[in-house]
Amino acid sequence: MAPPNNESNPTPKATATAGPKIATAAATAAKASPASSPPPCLFSLKDGELTVGGGEAAKAALLTGVPGNVTLTPFAAVFDPNTAAPRELVERAVANARRGAFLGFTLPPEAAAATDRAACRVGWLPGPRDFLSVFRFKTWWSTAWAGRHGRDLQMETQWVLLEVPELAAAGAGYVLVLPLVQGKFRSAIFPSAGNDDGIVICAESGSKAVTDTDFSRITYLHAGDDPYTLMHEAYLAARVHLGTFRLIQEKALPPIVDRFGWCTWDAFYLTVDPAGVWQGVSELASAGLPPRFVIIDDGWQSVSRDGDPPHSNASSGLVLGGDQMTARLHRFDECPRFRSYRSGALLRRPPETFYDKDLPKAVIRKAAEIENTGKAKKKAAAAAAQGGAVDLSSFDAKIAELRHELEKLLAKKDAVLGKLCSANDVAGGGGDGDIGLKAFVKDMRRRFPALDDVYVWQALCGGWGGVRPGATPLDARVVPARPSPGLAGTMHDLAVDRIIEGGIGLVHPDQAGELYESMHSYLAGAGVTGVKVDVIHTLEYVCEDHGGRVELAKAYYDGLSKSIAKNFDGTGIIASMQQCNDFFFLGTRQVAMGRAGDDFWFEDPNGDPMGVYWLQGAHMVNCAYNSLWMGQFIRPDWDMFQSDHACAAFHAASRAICGGPVYVSDSLGGHDFALLRRLVFPDGTVPRCLHYALPTRDCLFKNPLFDQQTVLKIWNLNKFGGVIGAFNCQGAGWDPAEHRVRGYSHCYKPVTGKVWPADVEWRQREETSAMANATSYAVYRCQTEELLLMTVHSEPIQFTLQPSSFELFTFAPVTTTGGATKVRFAPIGMVDLLNCGGAIVDMEYGSGGEMRMKVKGSGRLLVYSDVKPRRSLVDGCEAEFEWGSGGKLMVEVTWKQDKDGVSDVVFHY
């Protein structure tokens, strides 16, 4: 074992304390490794320069001007062979140990004392060098950012992927810089304040009472020749080292990942009620698109504001998101709208007979008028403060008038529900005596037997404002919310404003487990099978008196994990507003699914009329690039969308190949059933890809949002082929000067791109790796319905995409069969589906020259065949087929209900 590299750039203090510890750990690691003399670490730190490479290969400088208090420690030097990680993961981490090292620092000798927030400039990034990074643009949400210089970095960067092309041949063409958790501190990367290409690593505890001087393992470095494998290896090493989380391959996925669902949020916002939920499910089921899961989003809980009477409920007057953010949970069961439901009520009187499905939209529109008038008043008041003459009384009168109209609409809505759910109304029988949420969920399952899962919304701390003190047996106290200094440059956020305004009713961390058990045991007893946990990064605002952000997070995530395991089969959770490394390193022991992007916005909340278009591309890019790191911990969830939105097909294409769940948030009566049938099978399942969608290599260091030239391309894998999705997302993105996401109208224009088989990362899964060796591929273009043939030496397919448009390319390896007739054959799939290749269940090349397929779905099955078959059979019966020059072979199949929709198709030659 080579001596620790940090000896090359020591401070006297660091050398004296770190040397013996590292030597002992290194010796232990050497014994644990199969090799008696492991190869030296790829990273070295000498004479103020951090390099990667060495040995017979050349070196590349990653940082220059590294100060003396910065340390570098090989992974093998601190590897603990007694780690509790599974043996397979440990062996893989040890096998790649030479590729990893910890970059850290100690406080310099001149530092006055230990600190709760230590920022160290670890050097300068010698440029230009292409990098990809992800940073937090809000407390809860992260996005991608590419650059070439250290000054291009943004605040709160969660990781940086450096391209090192000069070392590609030496197996170190990429380097990941990964801030970690160390002890009671978490870390992030920041640009130097001097705008001089300096790189700053900031470690913070979140509490003045939690301080330290040693941050020598606060960041991890990993080098590799494949960016996707590199990400996996790096997070695997972090998992073995930290032992605080589990990787996605260690956990079961929730069943909803393979199913179609509906979320109530955009249909009702905070006014969700039983009749409306029933109506929404009924509309989809009646169209042959039965939701297999429903998410009852925010609005179902029992919440109140501090000034309300102790046990009153504020939910009846809340409409739009934002109104509820200072309200607190005051009981663990449902609000009166759901609590008053009586068993059998909607079985006997379905909402189609009495429910005005336009009423929720009218309520939302009226509330939006009030909100917009309030914004106009604030704008006018600001103008008046600058010396303008403005009469604000007209705004007050208008708001009062609109509020009166809203109250009438809400009263109408409540009257209908009150009559439906009254004791007199259900006295005639038809129920079993249950009431409230339990009765409603049970009735839903009776009426809609395909409905497997019902999830409900919650905030990590209970409600948006936590738990109301004194309202429950738990020890809850209102804690003032204070943002971390590192969030100072993030985007303005209404949620943050409201949380700071009201503080958080924080249940003592010792009782976090009781909080979740109280909530979830009740929900499980009511038939609820999972929760969407939102507002997760609230904890960092209220950690000062609770041991800091890491310790507070551990307490809450431990309680949450245990409750999910006990009450929701260990998988019934979607994490949301969680996109910070604290959560992923500390909170994913049980969580296996989480949001990969920020919210789906059907329009710009700040009023840009073009936002209805450009926000969709921003959402898609966030999901794609965030999946690079989040996919190591969880299955990325690309969020809901609306099927009747102007960019619905754009969203649908990405969801079809994202590898996660597919669900919509359609308003009542607002569905595009034809589009949904391209996503969903008649039984409510979806043709899910094997992997999770990721950007292609040629997109990794580009800006597909506003560089005016890059098409976002994402790849994924099916059982018998691959798929590339190409999306024109140009037109919006982060503005570092204005600290917000905004439109770039000059970029909203057509862009060109190219695609070839190598864009598919075939080797990222063992079961598809052999497809990388094919000499030719059949390629199907979803939008143009063209079938093309490509070899590995072919010129790429060129294409042009209009703004907010897409193309899907399905690649299927061509196989030449034996027998009397040589046939070149490739299965494409059910082309009436967006992810057509995902419908192929099985494929067999018979010894007698026949091709046997099992496919799920109905409609057109397309394959490539350079020879016309003699006959085709579908489920044993002769079936007509079409075959044309170019090898396009098509046959119709129908849905086989008794076979779960699967048809047997045989082509004879």
PDB file of N, CA, C and O in Angstrom, residues 6 615 654 720:
ATOM      1  N   ASN A   6      -2.032  12.436   1.300  1.00  0.00           N
ATOM      2  CA  ASN A   6      -2.090  13.738   1.951  1.00  0.00           C
ATOM      3  C   ASN A   6      -0.770  14.091   2.621  1.00  0.00           C
ATOM      4  O   ASN A   6      -0.586  15.200   3.074  1.00  0.00           O
ATOM      5  N   LEU A 615     -41.687  26.105 -19.598  1.00  0.00           N
ATOM      6  CA  LEU A 615     -41.544  25.430 -18.310  1.00  0.00           C
ATOM      7  C   LEU A 615     -41.495  23.913 -18.467  1.00  0.00           C
ATOM      8  O   LEU A 615     -40.912  23.208 -17.636  1.00  0.00           O
ATOM      9  N   SER A 654     -41.856  11.551 -22.717  1.00  0.00           N
ATOM     10  CA  SER A 654     -40.802  11.382 -21.709  1.00  0.00           C
ATOM     11  C   SER A 654     -41.227  10.402 -20.629  1.00  0.00           C
ATOM     12  O   SER A 654     -40.422   9.581 -20.169  1.00  0.00           O
ATOM     13  N   PHE A 720     -35.834  -6.306 -25.274  1.00  0.00           N
ATOM     14  CA  PHE A 720     -35.299  -6.751 -26.561  1.00  0.00           C
ATOM     15  C   PHE A 720     -34.849  -5.577 -27.437  1.00  0.00           C
ATOM     16  O   PHE A 720     -34.797  -5.711 -28.664  1.00  0.00           O
TER      17      PHE A 720
END
